[in-house]
Coordinates of C-alpha atoms and ligand atoms in Angstrom, one line a residue:
X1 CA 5.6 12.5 14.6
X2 CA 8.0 15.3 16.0
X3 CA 6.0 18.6 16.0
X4 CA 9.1 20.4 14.1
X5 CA 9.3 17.9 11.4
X6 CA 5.6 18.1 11.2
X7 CA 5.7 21.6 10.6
X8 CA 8.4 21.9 8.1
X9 CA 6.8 19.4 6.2
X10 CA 3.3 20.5 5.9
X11 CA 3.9 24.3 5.8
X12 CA 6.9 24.1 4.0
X13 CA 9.9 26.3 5.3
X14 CA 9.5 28.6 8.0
X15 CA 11.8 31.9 9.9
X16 CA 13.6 30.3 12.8
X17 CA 11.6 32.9 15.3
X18 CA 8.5 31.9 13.7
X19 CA 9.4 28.1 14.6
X20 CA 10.4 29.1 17.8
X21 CA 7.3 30.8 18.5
X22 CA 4.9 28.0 17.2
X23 CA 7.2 25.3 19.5
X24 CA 7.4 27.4 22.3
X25 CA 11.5 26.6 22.1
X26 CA 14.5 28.7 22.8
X27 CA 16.8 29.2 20.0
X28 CA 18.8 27.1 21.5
X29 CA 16.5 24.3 21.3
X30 CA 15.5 24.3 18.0
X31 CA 19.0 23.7 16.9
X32 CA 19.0 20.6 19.2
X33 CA 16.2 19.9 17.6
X34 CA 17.4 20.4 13.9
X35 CA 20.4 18.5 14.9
X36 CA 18.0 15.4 16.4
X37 CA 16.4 15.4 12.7
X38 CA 19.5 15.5 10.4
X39 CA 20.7 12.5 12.7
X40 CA 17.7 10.9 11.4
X41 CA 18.4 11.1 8.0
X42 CA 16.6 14.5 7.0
X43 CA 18.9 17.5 5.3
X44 CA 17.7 20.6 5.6
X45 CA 18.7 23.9 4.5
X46 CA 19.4 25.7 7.5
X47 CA 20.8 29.3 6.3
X48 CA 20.6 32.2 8.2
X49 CA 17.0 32.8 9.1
X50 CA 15.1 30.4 7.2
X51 CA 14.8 26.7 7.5
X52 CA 13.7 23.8 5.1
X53 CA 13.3 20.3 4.4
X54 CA 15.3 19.7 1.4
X55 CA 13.6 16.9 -0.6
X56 CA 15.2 13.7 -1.3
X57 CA 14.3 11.0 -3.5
X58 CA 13.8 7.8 -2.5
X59 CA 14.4 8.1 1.4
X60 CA 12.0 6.7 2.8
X61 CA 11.2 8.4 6.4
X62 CA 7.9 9.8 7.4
X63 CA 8.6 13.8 7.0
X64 CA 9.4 12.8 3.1
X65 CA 6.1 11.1 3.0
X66 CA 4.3 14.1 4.2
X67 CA 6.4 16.8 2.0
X68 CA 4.3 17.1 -0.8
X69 CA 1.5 14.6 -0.3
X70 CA -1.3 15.4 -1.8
X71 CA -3.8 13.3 0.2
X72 CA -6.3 14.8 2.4
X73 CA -6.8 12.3 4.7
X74 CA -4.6 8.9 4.6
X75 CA -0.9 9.2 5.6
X76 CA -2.2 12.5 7.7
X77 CA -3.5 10.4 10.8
X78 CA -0.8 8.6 13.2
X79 CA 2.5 7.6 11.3
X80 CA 4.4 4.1 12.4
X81 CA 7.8 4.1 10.8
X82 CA 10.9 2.0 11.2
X83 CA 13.4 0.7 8.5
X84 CA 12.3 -3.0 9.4
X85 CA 9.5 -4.1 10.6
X86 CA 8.5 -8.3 11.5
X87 CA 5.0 -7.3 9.4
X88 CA 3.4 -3.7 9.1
X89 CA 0.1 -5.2 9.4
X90 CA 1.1 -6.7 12.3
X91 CA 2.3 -3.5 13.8
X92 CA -0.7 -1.7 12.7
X93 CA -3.5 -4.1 14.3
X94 CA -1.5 -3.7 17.6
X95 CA -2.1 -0.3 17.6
X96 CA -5.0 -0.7 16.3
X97 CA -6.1 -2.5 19.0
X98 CA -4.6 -0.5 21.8
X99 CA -5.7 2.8 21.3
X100 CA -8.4 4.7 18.4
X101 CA -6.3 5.6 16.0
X102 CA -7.4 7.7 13.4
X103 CA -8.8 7.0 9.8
X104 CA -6.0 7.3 7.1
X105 CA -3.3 5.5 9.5
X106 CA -0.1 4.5 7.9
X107 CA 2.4 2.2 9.2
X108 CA 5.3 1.8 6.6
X109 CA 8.9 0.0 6.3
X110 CA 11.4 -0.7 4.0
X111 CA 11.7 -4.1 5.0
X112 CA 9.0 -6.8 6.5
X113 CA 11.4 -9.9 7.8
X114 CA 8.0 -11.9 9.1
X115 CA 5.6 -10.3 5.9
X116 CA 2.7 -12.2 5.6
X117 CA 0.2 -13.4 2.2
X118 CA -3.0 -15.0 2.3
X119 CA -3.5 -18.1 4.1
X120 CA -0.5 -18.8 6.1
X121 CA 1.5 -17.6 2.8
X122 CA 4.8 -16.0 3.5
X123 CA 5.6 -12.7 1.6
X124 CA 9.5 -12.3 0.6
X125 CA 11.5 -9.7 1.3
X126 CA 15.3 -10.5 1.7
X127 CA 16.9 -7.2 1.1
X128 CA 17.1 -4.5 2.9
X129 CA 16.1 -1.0 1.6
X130 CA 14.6 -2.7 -2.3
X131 CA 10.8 -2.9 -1.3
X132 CA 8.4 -0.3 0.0
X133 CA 5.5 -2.1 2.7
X134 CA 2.8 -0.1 3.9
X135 CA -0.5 -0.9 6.0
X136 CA -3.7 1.6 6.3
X137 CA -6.2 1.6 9.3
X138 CA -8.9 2.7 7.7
X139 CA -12.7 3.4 9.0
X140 CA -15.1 3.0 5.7
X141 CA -18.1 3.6 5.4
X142 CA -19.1 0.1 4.2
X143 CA -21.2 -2.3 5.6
X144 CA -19.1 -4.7 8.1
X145 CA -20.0 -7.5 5.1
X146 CA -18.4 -5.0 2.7
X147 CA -15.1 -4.3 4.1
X148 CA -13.4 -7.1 2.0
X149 CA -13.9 -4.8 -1.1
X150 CA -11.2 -2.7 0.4
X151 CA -8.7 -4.7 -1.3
X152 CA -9.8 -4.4 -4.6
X153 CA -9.4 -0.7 -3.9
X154 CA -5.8 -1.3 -2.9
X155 CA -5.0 -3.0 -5.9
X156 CA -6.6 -0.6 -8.4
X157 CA -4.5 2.1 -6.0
X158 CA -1.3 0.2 -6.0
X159 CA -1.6 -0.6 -9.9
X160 CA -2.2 3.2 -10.3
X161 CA 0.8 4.3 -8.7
X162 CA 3.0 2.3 -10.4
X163 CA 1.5 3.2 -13.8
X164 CA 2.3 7.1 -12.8
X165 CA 5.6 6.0 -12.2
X166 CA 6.0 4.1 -16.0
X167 CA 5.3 0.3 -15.8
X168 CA 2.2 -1.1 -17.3
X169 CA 0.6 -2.4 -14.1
X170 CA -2.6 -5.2 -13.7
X171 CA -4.8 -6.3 -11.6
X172 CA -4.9 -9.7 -10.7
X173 CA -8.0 -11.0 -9.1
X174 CA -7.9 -10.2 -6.0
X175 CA -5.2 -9.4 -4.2
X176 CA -2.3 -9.1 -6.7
X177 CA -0.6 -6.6 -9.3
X178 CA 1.5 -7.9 -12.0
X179 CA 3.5 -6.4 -14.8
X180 CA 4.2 -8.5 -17.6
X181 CA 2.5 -11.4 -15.9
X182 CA 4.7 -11.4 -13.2
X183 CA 4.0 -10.3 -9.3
X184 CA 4.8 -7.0 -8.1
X185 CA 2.4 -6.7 -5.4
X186 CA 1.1 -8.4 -2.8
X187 CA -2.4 -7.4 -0.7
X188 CA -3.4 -8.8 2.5
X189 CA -6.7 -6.6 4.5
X190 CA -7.3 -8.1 7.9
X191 CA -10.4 -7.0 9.9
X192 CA -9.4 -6.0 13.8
X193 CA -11.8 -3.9 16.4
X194 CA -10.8 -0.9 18.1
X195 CA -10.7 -0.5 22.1
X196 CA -14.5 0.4 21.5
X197 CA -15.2 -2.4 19.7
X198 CA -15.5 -0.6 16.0
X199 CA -14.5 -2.7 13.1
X200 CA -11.3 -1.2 11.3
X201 CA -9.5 -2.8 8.3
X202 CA -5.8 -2.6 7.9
X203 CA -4.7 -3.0 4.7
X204 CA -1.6 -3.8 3.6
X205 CA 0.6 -3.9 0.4
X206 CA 3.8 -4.7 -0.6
X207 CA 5.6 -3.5 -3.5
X208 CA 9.1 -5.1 -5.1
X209 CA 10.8 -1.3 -6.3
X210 CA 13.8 -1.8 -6.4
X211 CA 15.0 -5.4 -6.5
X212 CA 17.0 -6.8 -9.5
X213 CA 16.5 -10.3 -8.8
X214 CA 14.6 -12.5 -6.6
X215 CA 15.2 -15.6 -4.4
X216 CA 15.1 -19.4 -7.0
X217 CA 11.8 -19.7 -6.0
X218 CA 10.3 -16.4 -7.2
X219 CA 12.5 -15.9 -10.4
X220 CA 9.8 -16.7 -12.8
X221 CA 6.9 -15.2 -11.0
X222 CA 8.1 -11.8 -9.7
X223 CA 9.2 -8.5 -11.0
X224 CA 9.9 -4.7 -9.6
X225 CA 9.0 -1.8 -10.5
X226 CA 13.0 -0.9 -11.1
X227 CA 13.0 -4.1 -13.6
X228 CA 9.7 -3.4 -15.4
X229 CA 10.7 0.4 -16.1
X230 CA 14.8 -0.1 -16.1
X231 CA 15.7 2.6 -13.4
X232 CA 15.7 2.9 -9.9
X233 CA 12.4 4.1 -8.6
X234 CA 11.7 6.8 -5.6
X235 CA 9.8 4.6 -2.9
X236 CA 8.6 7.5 -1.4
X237 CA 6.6 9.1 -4.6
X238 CA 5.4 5.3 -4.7
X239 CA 3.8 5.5 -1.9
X240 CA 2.8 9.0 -1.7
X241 CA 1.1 8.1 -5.1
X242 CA -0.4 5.4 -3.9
X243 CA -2.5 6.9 -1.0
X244 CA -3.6 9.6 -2.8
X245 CA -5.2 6.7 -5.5
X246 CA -6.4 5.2 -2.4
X247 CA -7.9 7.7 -0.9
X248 CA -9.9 8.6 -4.3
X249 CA -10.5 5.0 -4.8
X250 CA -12.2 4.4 -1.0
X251 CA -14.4 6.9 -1.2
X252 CA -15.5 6.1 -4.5
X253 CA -16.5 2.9 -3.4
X254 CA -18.0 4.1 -0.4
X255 CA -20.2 6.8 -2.8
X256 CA -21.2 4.0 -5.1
X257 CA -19.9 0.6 -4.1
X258 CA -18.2 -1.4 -6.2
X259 CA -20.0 -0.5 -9.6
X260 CA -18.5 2.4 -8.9
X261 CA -15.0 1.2 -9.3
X262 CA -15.2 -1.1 -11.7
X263 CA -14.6 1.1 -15.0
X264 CA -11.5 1.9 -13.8
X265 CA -10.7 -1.9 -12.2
X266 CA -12.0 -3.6 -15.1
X267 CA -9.4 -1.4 -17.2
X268 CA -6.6 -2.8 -15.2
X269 CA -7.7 -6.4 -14.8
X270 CA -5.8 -9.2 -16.4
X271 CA -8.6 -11.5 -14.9
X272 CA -11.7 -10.1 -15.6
X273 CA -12.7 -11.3 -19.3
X274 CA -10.0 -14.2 -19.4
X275 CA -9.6 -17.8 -18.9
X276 CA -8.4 -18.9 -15.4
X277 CA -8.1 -21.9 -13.2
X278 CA -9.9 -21.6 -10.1
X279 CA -7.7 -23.9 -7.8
X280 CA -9.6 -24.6 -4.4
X281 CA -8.8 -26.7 -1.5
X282 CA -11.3 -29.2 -2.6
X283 CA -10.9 -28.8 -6.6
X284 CA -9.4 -27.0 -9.5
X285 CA -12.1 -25.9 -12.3
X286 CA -11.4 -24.0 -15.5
X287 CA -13.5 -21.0 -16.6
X288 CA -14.1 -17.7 -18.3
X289 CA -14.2 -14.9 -15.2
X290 CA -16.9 -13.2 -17.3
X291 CA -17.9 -10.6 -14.3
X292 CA -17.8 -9.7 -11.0
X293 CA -20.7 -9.1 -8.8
X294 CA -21.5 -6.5 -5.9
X295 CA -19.6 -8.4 -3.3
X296 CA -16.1 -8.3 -5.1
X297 CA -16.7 -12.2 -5.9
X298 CA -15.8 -13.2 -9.6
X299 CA -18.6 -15.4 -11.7
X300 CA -17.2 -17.8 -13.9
X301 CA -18.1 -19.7 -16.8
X302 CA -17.3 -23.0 -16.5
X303 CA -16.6 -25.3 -19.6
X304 CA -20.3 -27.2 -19.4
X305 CA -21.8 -23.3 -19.2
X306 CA -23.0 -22.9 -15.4
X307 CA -21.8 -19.9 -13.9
X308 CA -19.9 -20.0 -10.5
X309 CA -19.2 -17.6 -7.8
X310 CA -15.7 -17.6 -6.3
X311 CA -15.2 -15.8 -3.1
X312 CA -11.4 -14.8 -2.7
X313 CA -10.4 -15.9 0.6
X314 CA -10.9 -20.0 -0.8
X315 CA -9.1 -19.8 -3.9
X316 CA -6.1 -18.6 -6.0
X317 CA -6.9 -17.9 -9.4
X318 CA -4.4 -18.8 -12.2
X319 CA -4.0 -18.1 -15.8
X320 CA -4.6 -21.2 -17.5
X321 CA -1.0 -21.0 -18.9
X322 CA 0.8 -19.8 -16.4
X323 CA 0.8 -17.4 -13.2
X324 CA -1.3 -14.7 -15.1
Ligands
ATP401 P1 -0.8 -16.4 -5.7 O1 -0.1 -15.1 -5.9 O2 0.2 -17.5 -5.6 O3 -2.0 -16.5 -6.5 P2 -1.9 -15.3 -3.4 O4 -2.3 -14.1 -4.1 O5 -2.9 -15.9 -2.4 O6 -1.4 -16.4 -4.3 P3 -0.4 -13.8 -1.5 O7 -1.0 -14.3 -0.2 O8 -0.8 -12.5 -2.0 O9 -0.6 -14.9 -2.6 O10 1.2 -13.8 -1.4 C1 2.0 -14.9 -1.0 C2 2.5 -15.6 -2.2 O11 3.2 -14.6 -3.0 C3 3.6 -16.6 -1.8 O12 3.1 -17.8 -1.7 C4 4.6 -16.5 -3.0 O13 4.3 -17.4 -4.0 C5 4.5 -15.1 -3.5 N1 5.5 -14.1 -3.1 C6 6.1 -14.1 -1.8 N2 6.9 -13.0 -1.8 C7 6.8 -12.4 -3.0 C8 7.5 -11.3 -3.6 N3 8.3 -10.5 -2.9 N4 7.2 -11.0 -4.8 C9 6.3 -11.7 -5.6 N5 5.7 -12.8 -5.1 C10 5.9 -13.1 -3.8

């Protein structure tokens, strides 16, 4: 990120000669350099001596993500922004994989036109500037075998954020937050291994903000945030909100594993306690998802009373009435 907009967004505003002094610019420069910025999208207030970012809601550019975050560590490390992206975990594993990229590494967009869901799946998002799409490198401190359990962390995190900003968000096993039983997020964590040969996981989530209707296919199974709480919503408190649950919710995991979470998940969860269908590539079963165990996978109760242990990559789980 551009050292100015760095500074003006971490320290707040700042004299002119104390910027010039910290860049190492001529006066001269730094108006080039204010001038690069607005052209960007930023406004600042620019009067006489002393020089701001003035906040804006909902635009979504990396100095706007810093402004006011309250996360220590995620959104602080490398920042990979465009308005469209072909998938930001796409975009993230490159880079990723190229060069060692910090802990807490965001790549973000406000369009994916290649997003990608579980198996092959194809995440939807047709219009331009309605959905906020993020992806974190992130460096747990999880066994390799563990690393999976990121994404129930994402989903607690992402179903956190959008209850600060009104709806009633939950947590569908595993990957998926719903409001009213419809989709509003999707997860997908993909394992990749730096230039030394560390394992990483970039997680990505996409939320639908601010659409007002979705594609035939979709209608009955997806929602925004702007339909749930009836108003336009601020993508970039979203996801500011969102990595600062994440952050908490990572290193609560990593300070107690997943019991350690699960208060908070089970809260949230529209599967945990209910009746699904377990629908497999080989078969479909029915079940109560009574609990689930160390390792993230649910147990169910099946109808003749055996309990089963579904791992998430086979399966998508359904109510037994519909989506939820
Ligand atoms: P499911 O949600 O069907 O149980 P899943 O959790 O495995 O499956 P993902 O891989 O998370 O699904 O996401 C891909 C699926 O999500 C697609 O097959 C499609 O049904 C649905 N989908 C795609 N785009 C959107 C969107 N913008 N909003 C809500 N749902 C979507």
């Amino acid at each position: 990120m551009d050292s100015l907009l760095r500074l003006l967004a971490i320290h707040g505003g700042q004299r002119r000669t104390d910027l010039c002094r910290a860049l190492g610019i001529t006066a001269q420069a730094l108006e080039t350099r204010l001038a690069a910025l607005r052209a960007e999208g930023y406004v600042l207030d620019a009067e006489a001596e002393h020089i701001a970012l003035r906040p804006q809601a909902d635009v979504l550019l990396p100095g706007y993500v810093l402004l006011g975050l309250h996360a220590a560590h995620y959104g602080r490390g490398e920042m990979l922004y465009a308005p469209e992206m072909d998938s930001t975990n796409t975009q993230l594993k490159q880079a990723a994989m190229a060069r060692a990229l910090p802990d807490g590494s965001l790549a973000f967009c406000g369009r994916q036109t290649a997003g990608r869901g579980r198996m092959q799946r194809v995440w939807e998002d047709p219009q331009a500037g309605q959905s906020l799409t993020c992806s974190l490198l992130l460096r747990p401190t999880l066994p390799q075998e563990r690393l999976h359990l990121i994404t129930l962390a994402a989903a607690l995190a992402a179903a956190q954020a959008l209850m600060d900003a009104g709806a009633d968000a939950r947590i569908k096993w595993p990957n998926d937050v719903v409001i009213a039983g419809r989709k509003c997020v999707g997860i997908l964590s993909e394992l990749v291994f730096d230039p030394v040969g560390a394992p990483c996981i970039v997680t990505g989530t996409g939320f639908n903000v601010n659409q007002t209707v979705f594609a035939h296919e979709l209608a009955d199974k997806a929602t925004s945030l702007r339909l749930s709480i009836g108003r336009p919503a601020d993508r970039v408190r979203l996801l500011q909100a969102y990595l600062e649950h994440m952050e908490h919710a990572v290193a609560t995991l990593e300070a107690g594993g997943l019991p350690a979470l699960l208060p908070a998940y089970r809260a949230r969860s529209v599967t945990l306690d209910a009746r699904v269908q377990v629908i497999g590539a080989a078969e479909t079963f029915v079940g109560v998802a009574e609990a689930m165990d160390e390792e993230g996978a649910l147990l169910v109760r099946c109808e003749d009373g055996a309990l089963r242990r579904v791992l998430s990559g086979d399966v998508s789980v359904r109510g037994v009435m519909g989506y939820v």
